[in-house]
């Protein structure tokens, strides 16, 4: 402290104002840099009890909000201090313990629940109709905008996006795998055990089958997926079912409510989730005239709790990096089946399909609503660096406040307004 005071005194003794200002800048620069570094470290290493205080403040600081917050363990326990570490550092130190706790919670939720065949099905005919219209381009939604087209020696990939009037952005993709049958691809995407063991989907870090129906093949599944370091992991309660229509498989997967599994602050539950496929045989790109390839038409959207514009940017940048892992995963799956390895429980459930007759299709063809597919327009790339800095800072700050929508809206509103002003310069 004495050193700082003496430095300030020397600055004030300078003969000119410019000299004093220059010395003050040299003195304040390291202090501001240290403060900024401390702020960034504070965001990354904030303890859970501090996040609870932020949530209470964002909710109005009421006593009722504080009373609803979960009780924190004593400061002296080892588990408490482990819990303060970032999720990426907690994982090597004992994520298995969290997984065990998650499995115990799931077992408690499953106990006493009746089989899904005796209940109203979570995925029904309306879901099949909706997926069929999406595949046939008759859902009446906005036009699809082409995002990318990539290829590997035995795989081709195309992706489109559209913005709905309400809700998150929607994505459509077409993946064509050479030398694969629809049955192999159906089992591959439905095999949660192989999805984790092979790590072709490295975001999935936990799965548990909660309920299943041996008659329709409908499953109720609990997933936990890993998200980037600045966001907490996400939790999904999903239902899925497969129909066979002609030679194609229509696989509907969507988020459903589940009161038997309590919500937690982390991982954060995703309620709005839709990810459905149409898997069918197509002609090979090699031009041999045979239906030796398999196409997967995917329709996906979800509300991850991240502002839509930021989510669109992240998905566009990371989409191909995730998709290209599917092809080697599928080949490994084919080799495992050829070697005689037994199918997992979830893969066996994927083989229980509901067959649909041709009358179903004829009853739907009367609706002529269609969705167009258009090419994406290239936008000017000026001021990208400044825009990314502003939006990146907003991401870090908003993801720190895990709850409190008003606070997030304010942060991103200011950031987007600033970016809009720079675009007009």
Short mmCIF file of C-alpha atoms in Angstrom, two decimals:
data_model
loop_
_atom_site.label_atom_id
_atom_site.label_comp_id
_atom_site.label_asym_id
_atom_site.label_seq_id
_atom_site.Cartn_x
_atom_site.Cartn_y
_atom_site.Cartn_z
CA UNK A 1 0.00 0.00 0.00
CA UNK A 2 2.86 2.33 0.80
CA UNK A 3 4.40 1.64 -2.59
CA UNK A 4 1.19 2.62 -4.38
CA UNK A 5 0.87 5.86 -2.40
CA UNK A 6 4.46 6.81 -3.12
CA UNK A 7 3.95 6.09 -6.83
CA UNK A 8 0.87 8.33 -6.89
CA UNK A 9 2.82 11.08 -5.12
CA UNK A 10 5.57 10.90 -7.74
CA UNK A 11 3.00 11.17 -10.50
CA UNK A 12 1.46 14.32 -8.99
CA UNK A 13 4.91 15.94 -8.77
CA UNK A 14 5.41 15.78 -12.57
CA UNK A 15 5.64 19.22 -14.24
CA UNK A 16 3.11 18.65 -17.05
CA UNK A 17 -0.45 17.34 -17.12
CA UNK A 18 0.38 15.00 -20.02
CA UNK A 19 3.22 13.48 -18.08
CA UNK A 20 1.00 12.95 -15.07
CA UNK A 21 -1.68 11.35 -17.23
CA UNK A 22 0.86 9.03 -18.87
CA UNK A 23 2.27 7.91 -15.55
CA UNK A 24 -1.23 7.36 -14.16
CA UNK A 25 -2.06 5.18 -17.19
CA UNK A 26 1.08 3.12 -16.64
CA UNK A 27 0.16 2.74 -12.98
CA UNK A 28 -3.52 1.89 -13.57
CA UNK A 29 -2.94 -0.49 -16.47
CA UNK A 30 -1.63 -3.44 -14.45
CA UNK A 31 -4.27 -2.83 -11.80
CA UNK A 32 -7.07 -2.99 -14.38
CA UNK A 33 -5.52 -6.09 -15.95
CA UNK A 34 -5.34 -7.77 -12.55
CA UNK A 35 -8.95 -6.82 -11.80
CA UNK A 36 -10.13 -8.22 -15.15
CA UNK A 37 -8.19 -11.43 -14.61
CA UNK A 38 -9.70 -11.77 -11.15
CA UNK A 39 -13.17 -11.22 -12.57
CA UNK A 40 -12.68 -13.93 -15.20
CA UNK A 41 -11.32 -16.36 -12.61
CA UNK A 42 -14.23 -15.52 -10.35
CA UNK A 43 -16.69 -16.45 -13.10
CA UNK A 44 -14.97 -19.76 -13.77
CA UNK A 45 -14.46 -20.74 -10.12
CA UNK A 46 -17.58 -19.38 -8.50
CA UNK A 47 -18.81 -21.69 -5.69
CA UNK A 48 -22.31 -23.08 -5.70
CA UNK A 49 -23.34 -21.16 -2.61
CA UNK A 50 -22.33 -17.91 -4.36
CA UNK A 51 -24.39 -18.90 -7.41
CA UNK A 52 -27.31 -19.38 -5.06
CA UNK A 53 -26.89 -15.81 -3.82
CA UNK A 54 -26.89 -14.57 -7.43
CA UNK A 55 -30.07 -16.50 -8.15
CA UNK A 56 -31.77 -15.07 -5.07
CA UNK A 57 -30.77 -11.55 -6.13
CA UNK A 58 -32.00 -12.10 -9.69
CA UNK A 59 -35.32 -13.36 -8.37
CA UNK A 60 -35.81 -10.22 -6.32
CA UNK A 61 -33.92 -11.16 -3.17
CA UNK A 62 -37.08 -12.38 -1.52
CA UNK A 63 -36.99 -14.62 1.49
CA UNK A 64 -39.26 -17.09 -0.30
CA UNK A 65 -36.73 -17.57 -3.10
CA UNK A 66 -33.97 -18.09 -0.58
CA UNK A 67 -36.09 -20.60 1.31
CA UNK A 68 -36.56 -22.66 -1.86
CA UNK A 69 -32.81 -22.93 -2.47
CA UNK A 70 -31.32 -26.30 -1.49
CA UNK A 71 -29.47 -26.42 1.79
CA UNK A 72 -25.69 -26.34 1.45
CA UNK A 73 -23.40 -28.80 3.25
CA UNK A 74 -21.15 -27.58 6.05
CA UNK A 75 -17.98 -25.76 5.06
CA UNK A 76 -15.76 -28.32 6.84
CA UNK A 77 -16.70 -31.33 4.70
CA UNK A 78 -14.50 -32.55 1.83
CA UNK A 79 -17.51 -33.01 -0.42
CA UNK A 80 -18.38 -29.34 -0.03
CA UNK A 81 -14.98 -28.16 -1.26
CA UNK A 82 -15.01 -30.67 -4.13
CA UNK A 83 -18.37 -29.30 -5.17
CA UNK A 84 -16.88 -25.81 -5.56
CA UNK A 85 -14.54 -26.95 -8.33
CA UNK A 86 -15.58 -26.47 -11.98
CA UNK A 87 -17.39 -29.44 -13.48
CA UNK A 88 -14.48 -30.29 -15.79
CA UNK A 89 -12.14 -30.61 -12.79
CA UNK A 90 -14.66 -32.44 -10.62
CA UNK A 91 -15.07 -35.19 -13.20
CA UNK A 92 -11.60 -36.80 -12.78
CA UNK A 93 -11.90 -36.51 -8.99
CA UNK A 94 -15.01 -38.61 -8.70
CA UNK A 95 -17.76 -38.16 -11.22
CA UNK A 96 -18.46 -41.84 -10.62
CA UNK A 97 -19.89 -40.90 -7.24
CA UNK A 98 -22.29 -38.47 -8.91
CA UNK A 99 -23.23 -41.15 -11.42
CA UNK A 100 -23.95 -43.60 -8.59
CA UNK A 101 -26.16 -41.00 -6.93
CA UNK A 102 -27.91 -40.39 -10.26
CA UNK A 103 -28.57 -44.13 -10.67
CA UNK A 104 -29.96 -44.36 -7.15
CA UNK A 105 -32.33 -41.48 -7.87
CA UNK A 106 -33.44 -43.15 -11.09
CA UNK A 107 -34.05 -46.46 -9.31
CA UNK A 108 -36.18 -44.67 -6.74
CA UNK A 109 -38.14 -43.04 -9.56
CA UNK A 110 -38.68 -46.34 -11.37
CA UNK A 111 -39.88 -48.16 -8.27
CA UNK A 112 -43.65 -48.24 -8.12
CA UNK A 113 -44.11 -47.06 -11.72
CA UNK A 114 -46.30 -49.20 -13.95
CA UNK A 115 -45.21 -50.50 -17.33
CA UNK A 116 -45.76 -48.05 -20.18
CA UNK A 117 -48.10 -50.48 -21.96
CA UNK A 118 -50.61 -49.94 -19.17
CA UNK A 119 -50.41 -46.15 -19.41
CA UNK A 120 -51.12 -43.59 -22.08
CA UNK A 121 -48.25 -43.82 -24.57
CA UNK A 122 -45.82 -40.93 -24.38
CA UNK A 123 -45.29 -41.05 -28.17
CA UNK A 124 -48.38 -41.61 -30.32
CA UNK A 125 -49.89 -41.36 -33.78
CA UNK A 126 -49.83 -37.55 -33.84
CA UNK A 127 -46.05 -37.65 -33.45
CA UNK A 128 -45.76 -40.03 -36.40
CA UNK A 129 -47.98 -37.77 -38.52
CA UNK A 130 -45.83 -34.76 -37.64
CA UNK A 131 -42.60 -36.56 -38.55
CA UNK A 132 -44.09 -37.89 -41.80
CA UNK A 133 -45.07 -34.35 -42.83
CA UNK A 134 -41.57 -33.09 -42.02
CA UNK A 135 -39.96 -35.81 -44.13
CA UNK A 136 -42.36 -35.21 -47.02
CA UNK A 137 -41.99 -31.42 -46.82
CA UNK A 138 -45.68 -30.90 -46.01
CA UNK A 139 -45.52 -29.52 -42.49
CA UNK A 140 -46.31 -25.97 -43.67
CA UNK A 141 -43.35 -24.44 -41.85
CA UNK A 142 -40.90 -21.76 -43.02
CA UNK A 143 -38.40 -22.37 -45.80
CA UNK A 144 -35.24 -24.31 -44.98
CA UNK A 145 -31.94 -22.46 -45.47
CA UNK A 146 -28.96 -24.58 -46.50
CA UNK A 147 -26.05 -24.36 -44.05
CA UNK A 148 -23.38 -26.77 -45.25
CA UNK A 149 -22.48 -29.76 -47.39
CA UNK A 150 -19.62 -32.06 -46.37
CA UNK A 151 -18.42 -35.52 -47.32
CA UNK A 152 -16.18 -38.39 -46.31
CA UNK A 153 -15.19 -41.36 -48.52
CA UNK A 154 -18.21 -43.38 -47.38
CA UNK A 155 -20.52 -40.63 -46.10
CA UNK A 156 -22.15 -37.47 -47.43
CA UNK A 157 -23.80 -34.85 -45.23
CA UNK A 158 -26.03 -31.82 -45.80
CA UNK A 159 -27.64 -29.55 -43.22
CA UNK A 160 -30.36 -26.89 -43.24
CA UNK A 161 -31.79 -24.49 -40.67
CA UNK A 162 -34.94 -22.45 -40.27
CA UNK A 163 -36.23 -20.04 -37.65
CA UNK A 164 -39.70 -20.79 -36.33
CA UNK A 165 -42.06 -17.99 -35.30
CA UNK A 166 -41.76 -19.16 -31.70
CA UNK A 167 -39.24 -21.46 -30.08
CA UNK A 168 -35.65 -22.36 -30.87
CA UNK A 169 -34.10 -22.70 -34.36
CA UNK A 170 -34.93 -25.93 -36.17
CA UNK A 171 -32.41 -28.10 -38.03
CA UNK A 172 -32.72 -30.66 -40.79
CA UNK A 173 -29.89 -32.86 -42.02
CA UNK A 174 -29.35 -35.67 -44.50
CA UNK A 175 -26.60 -38.23 -43.84
CA UNK A 176 -26.00 -40.97 -46.44
CA UNK A 177 -23.86 -43.92 -45.36
CA UNK A 178 -22.48 -46.27 -48.00
CA UNK A 179 -22.71 -50.04 -47.47
CA UNK A 180 -25.20 -49.88 -44.61
CA UNK A 181 -28.73 -51.19 -44.16
CA UNK A 182 -31.59 -49.31 -42.49
CA UNK A 183 -31.75 -52.01 -39.80
CA UNK A 184 -28.08 -51.58 -38.90
CA UNK A 185 -28.41 -47.79 -38.69
CA UNK A 186 -31.64 -48.07 -36.67
CA UNK A 187 -29.96 -50.30 -34.08
CA UNK A 188 -26.85 -48.09 -34.08
CA UNK A 189 -28.71 -44.89 -33.19
CA UNK A 190 -30.87 -46.66 -30.61
CA UNK A 191 -27.98 -48.38 -28.82
CA UNK A 192 -27.23 -46.11 -25.85
CA UNK A 193 -24.68 -48.55 -24.39
CA UNK A 194 -22.56 -48.50 -27.56
CA UNK A 195 -23.06 -44.75 -27.88
CA UNK A 196 -21.22 -44.31 -24.59
CA UNK A 197 -18.68 -47.15 -24.82
CA UNK A 198 -17.52 -46.23 -28.33
CA UNK A 199 -17.69 -42.49 -27.52
CA UNK A 200 -18.85 -41.54 -30.99
CA UNK A 201 -21.30 -39.32 -29.13
CA UNK A 202 -18.87 -37.94 -26.56
CA UNK A 203 -21.44 -35.51 -25.15
CA UNK A 204 -23.48 -38.34 -23.57
CA UNK A 205 -22.05 -39.04 -20.11
CA UNK A 206 -24.99 -40.86 -18.49
CA UNK A 207 -28.05 -42.84 -19.58
CA UNK A 208 -30.70 -44.88 -17.83
CA UNK A 209 -33.82 -46.64 -19.15
CA UNK A 210 -36.68 -45.69 -16.86
CA UNK A 211 -39.59 -47.52 -18.50
CA UNK A 212 -40.19 -49.62 -21.60
CA UNK A 213 -43.08 -51.24 -23.44
CA UNK A 214 -42.51 -54.68 -24.96
CA UNK A 215 -45.56 -54.26 -27.20
CA UNK A 216 -44.79 -50.97 -28.98
CA UNK A 217 -41.07 -50.59 -28.23
CA UNK A 218 -41.68 -47.23 -26.56
CA UNK A 219 -38.93 -46.27 -24.10
CA UNK A 220 -38.60 -43.60 -21.43
CA UNK A 221 -34.93 -42.69 -21.00
CA UNK A 222 -32.90 -40.41 -18.74
CA UNK A 223 -29.86 -38.73 -20.35
CA UNK A 224 -27.18 -36.35 -19.07
CA UNK A 225 -25.11 -34.60 -21.74
CA UNK A 226 -21.85 -32.71 -21.32
CA UNK A 227 -21.81 -29.06 -22.38
CA UNK A 228 -18.89 -26.61 -22.85
CA UNK A 229 -17.03 -25.40 -19.78
CA UNK A 230 -18.95 -22.12 -19.52
CA UNK A 231 -22.31 -23.94 -19.24
CA UNK A 232 -23.58 -26.54 -16.84
CA UNK A 233 -24.38 -30.02 -18.14
CA UNK A 234 -27.90 -30.70 -19.43
CA UNK A 235 -30.40 -33.35 -18.33
CA UNK A 236 -33.04 -34.90 -20.61
CA UNK A 237 -36.08 -37.07 -19.92
CA UNK A 238 -37.01 -38.40 -23.35
CA UNK A 239 -39.49 -40.85 -24.87
CA UNK A 240 -38.82 -42.64 -28.16
CA UNK A 241 -40.68 -44.98 -30.44
CA UNK A 242 -40.12 -46.42 -33.93
CA UNK A 243 -42.65 -47.07 -36.69
CA UNK A 244 -42.01 -49.04 -39.88
CA UNK A 245 -43.68 -47.54 -42.93
CA UNK A 246 -42.90 -49.46 -46.11
CA UNK A 247 -39.14 -49.97 -46.09
CA UNK A 248 -38.43 -46.90 -43.94
CA UNK A 249 -38.19 -46.47 -40.19
CA UNK A 250 -39.67 -43.39 -38.54
CA UNK A 251 -38.02 -42.82 -35.15
CA UNK A 252 -39.59 -40.18 -32.89
CA UNK A 253 -37.64 -38.90 -29.87
CA UNK A 254 -38.94 -36.02 -27.76
CA UNK A 255 -38.72 -34.58 -24.27
CA UNK A 256 -41.50 -35.44 -21.84
CA UNK A 257 -42.33 -34.27 -18.29
CA UNK A 258 -41.27 -36.48 -15.41
CA UNK A 259 -42.30 -35.52 -11.89
CA UNK A 260 -40.74 -38.65 -10.34
CA UNK A 261 -37.18 -37.39 -10.99
CA UNK A 262 -36.62 -34.13 -9.09
CA UNK A 263 -35.06 -31.15 -10.81
CA UNK A 264 -31.61 -29.96 -9.78
CA UNK A 265 -29.61 -26.82 -10.37
CA UNK A 266 -26.97 -28.97 -12.08
CA UNK A 267 -27.39 -30.64 -14.46
CA UNK A 268 -30.00 -28.30 -15.86
CA UNK A 269 -33.07 -30.01 -17.29
CA UNK A 270 -34.05 -29.40 -20.92
CA UNK A 271 -37.83 -29.58 -21.31
CA UNK A 272 -38.23 -28.70 -25.00
CA UNK A 273 -36.40 -31.38 -26.99
CA UNK A 274 -37.23 -32.93 -30.37
CA UNK A 275 -34.88 -35.17 -32.35
CA UNK A 276 -36.45 -37.57 -34.85
CA UNK A 277 -35.22 -39.54 -37.85
CA UNK A 278 -36.39 -41.20 -41.02
CA UNK A 279 -34.04 -44.06 -41.90
CA UNK A 280 -34.38 -45.54 -45.39
CA UNK A 281 -32.42 -47.31 -48.12
CA UNK A 282 -31.26 -45.12 -51.03
CA UNK A 283 -29.21 -45.55 -54.15
CA UNK A 284 -25.48 -45.47 -53.67
CA UNK A 285 -23.61 -42.32 -54.65
CA UNK A 286 -21.15 -44.58 -56.45
CA UNK A 287 -23.67 -45.09 -59.23
CA UNK A 288 -23.92 -48.87 -59.08
CA UNK A 289 -27.70 -48.73 -59.37
CA UNK A 290 -28.41 -50.62 -56.15
CA UNK A 291 -29.98 -49.52 -52.86
CA UNK A 292 -26.76 -50.24 -50.97
CA UNK A 293 -26.66 -46.95 -49.05
CA UNK A 294 -28.75 -45.73 -46.13
CA UNK A 295 -30.02 -42.18 -45.64
CA UNK A 296 -30.84 -40.67 -42.26
CA UNK A 297 -33.08 -37.59 -42.39
CA UNK A 298 -32.84 -35.87 -39.01
CA UNK A 299 -35.10 -33.13 -37.66
CA UNK A 300 -33.87 -31.56 -34.44
CA UNK A 301 -34.55 -28.62 -32.15
CA UNK A 302 -34.17 -28.01 -28.43
CA UNK A 303 -34.21 -25.16 -25.94
CA UNK A 304 -30.86 -25.50 -24.17
CA UNK A 305 -31.31 -22.39 -22.05
CA UNK A 306 -28.83 -20.48 -24.25
CA UNK A 307 -29.88 -17.41 -26.29
CA UNK A 308 -30.85 -18.58 -29.76
CA UNK A 309 -28.36 -16.42 -31.66
CA UNK A 310 -25.47 -17.73 -29.56
CA UNK A 311 -26.75 -21.30 -29.95
CA UNK A 312 -26.94 -20.92 -33.74
CA UNK A 313 -23.35 -19.67 -33.88
CA UNK A 314 -22.06 -22.51 -31.72
CA UNK A 315 -24.00 -25.20 -33.61
CA UNK A 316 -22.80 -23.92 -36.98
CA UNK A 317 -19.17 -23.96 -35.86
CA UNK A 318 -19.28 -27.35 -34.12
CA UNK A 319 -21.82 -29.29 -36.21
CA UNK A 320 -19.45 -31.02 -38.65
CA UNK A 321 -16.96 -31.83 -35.90
CA UNK A 322 -19.65 -33.88 -34.16
CA UNK A 323 -21.23 -35.39 -37.27
CA UNK A 324 -18.02 -36.77 -38.76
CA UNK A 325 -17.56 -38.97 -35.66
CA UNK A 326 -20.73 -40.87 -36.54
CA UNK A 327 -19.27 -42.62 -39.60
CA UNK A 328 -16.36 -44.39 -37.82
CA UNK A 329 -18.74 -45.20 -34.96
CA UNK A 330 -21.15 -46.89 -37.39
CA UNK A 331 -18.32 -48.93 -38.97
CA UNK A 332 -17.18 -50.06 -35.53
CA UNK A 333 -20.77 -51.04 -34.75
CA UNK A 334 -21.00 -53.10 -37.95
CA UNK A 335 -17.74 -54.86 -37.09
CA UNK A 336 -18.96 -55.65 -33.58
CA UNK A 337 -22.19 -57.17 -34.90
CA UNK A 338 -20.30 -59.16 -37.57
CA UNK A 339 -17.99 -60.51 -34.85
CA UNK A 340 -20.99 -61.89 -33.01
CA UNK A 341 -21.13 -59.46 -30.11
CA UNK A 342 -24.63 -59.57 -28.54
CA UNK A 343 -26.96 -56.63 -29.02
CA UNK A 344 -27.60 -54.43 -26.00
CA UNK A 345 -30.96 -54.05 -24.30
CA UNK A 346 -31.65 -50.69 -25.93
CA UNK A 347 -30.74 -52.06 -29.38
CA UNK A 348 -33.16 -54.95 -28.88
CA UNK A 349 -35.88 -52.47 -27.94
CA UNK A 350 -35.16 -50.51 -31.14
CA UNK A 351 -36.15 -53.63 -33.09
CA UNK A 352 -39.69 -53.57 -31.66
CA UNK A 353 -41.49 -51.44 -34.25
CA UNK A 354 -45.09 -50.56 -35.02
CA UNK A 355 -45.95 -51.37 -38.66
CA UNK A 356 -48.10 -48.87 -40.53
CA UNK A 357 -50.08 -49.71 -43.69
CA UNK A 358 -50.37 -47.83 -46.97
CA UNK A 359 -53.81 -46.49 -46.02
CA UNK A 360 -52.11 -44.27 -43.46
CA UNK A 361 -50.04 -42.57 -46.17
CA UNK A 362 -52.99 -42.12 -48.52
CA UNK A 363 -54.96 -40.46 -45.73
CA UNK A 364 -52.21 -37.86 -45.30
CA UNK A 365 -51.44 -37.06 -48.94
CA UNK A 366 -54.50 -34.81 -49.24
CA UNK A 367 -52.64 -32.06 -47.36
CA UNK A 368 -50.49 -30.13 -49.84
CA UNK A 369 -48.71 -27.74 -47.44
CA UNK A 370 -45.03 -27.76 -48.35
CA UNK A 371 -41.82 -26.32 -46.98
CA UNK A 372 -39.21 -25.00 -49.37
CA UNK A 373 -35.46 -25.46 -49.22
CA UNK A 374 -33.41 -22.45 -50.24
CA UNK A 375 -29.72 -21.64 -50.30
CA UNK A 376 -28.27 -19.56 -47.49
CA UNK A 377 -27.35 -16.00 -48.32
CA UNK A 378 -23.81 -14.95 -47.53
CA UNK A 379 -23.61 -12.03 -45.14
CA UNK A 380 -20.78 -9.47 -44.96
CA UNK A 381 -17.95 -10.49 -42.68
CA UNK A 382 -16.93 -7.05 -41.44
CA UNK A 383 -16.48 -6.32 -37.76
CA UNK A 384 -16.61 -10.06 -36.91
CA UNK A 385 -13.83 -9.81 -34.34
CA UNK A 386 -15.47 -7.04 -32.34
CA UNK A 387 -18.88 -8.72 -32.55
CA UNK A 388 -17.50 -12.05 -31.34
CA UNK A 389 -15.75 -10.33 -28.42
CA UNK A 390 -18.98 -8.67 -27.33
CA UNK A 391 -21.10 -11.79 -27.76
CA UNK A 392 -18.45 -13.97 -26.13
CA UNK A 393 -18.37 -11.76 -23.08
CA UNK A 394 -22.15 -11.88 -22.92
CA UNK A 395 -22.05 -15.69 -23.08
CA UNK A 396 -19.61 -15.90 -20.19
CA UNK A 397 -21.59 -13.50 -18.03
CA UNK A 398 -25.02 -14.94 -18.84
CA UNK A 399 -23.92 -18.55 -18.33
CA UNK A 400 -22.57 -17.53 -14.94
CA UNK A 401 -26.11 -16.60 -13.93
CA UNK A 402 -27.62 -20.06 -14.34
CA UNK A 403 -31.10 -18.71 -13.62
CA UNK A 404 -32.82 -15.37 -13.68
CA UNK A 405 -34.18 -14.81 -17.18
CA UNK A 406 -34.59 -11.07 -16.69
CA UNK A 407 -30.87 -10.67 -16.00
CA UNK A 408 -29.92 -12.76 -19.04
CA UNK A 409 -32.31 -10.85 -21.26
CA UNK A 410 -30.82 -7.55 -20.13
CA UNK A 411 -27.24 -8.73 -20.76
CA UNK A 412 -27.91 -10.05 -24.24
CA UNK A 413 -30.16 -7.15 -25.12
CA UNK A 414 -27.33 -4.71 -24.41
CA UNK A 415 -24.82 -6.89 -26.28
CA UNK A 416 -27.01 -7.27 -29.36
CA UNK A 417 -27.77 -3.54 -29.42
CA UNK A 418 -24.04 -2.78 -29.29
CA UNK A 419 -23.36 -5.23 -32.11
CA UNK A 420 -26.16 -3.69 -34.17
CA UNK A 421 -24.65 -0.25 -33.72
CA UNK A 422 -21.26 -1.47 -34.93
CA UNK A 423 -22.83 -2.99 -38.05
CA UNK A 424 -24.15 0.42 -39.06
CA UNK A 425 -20.75 2.12 -38.77
#
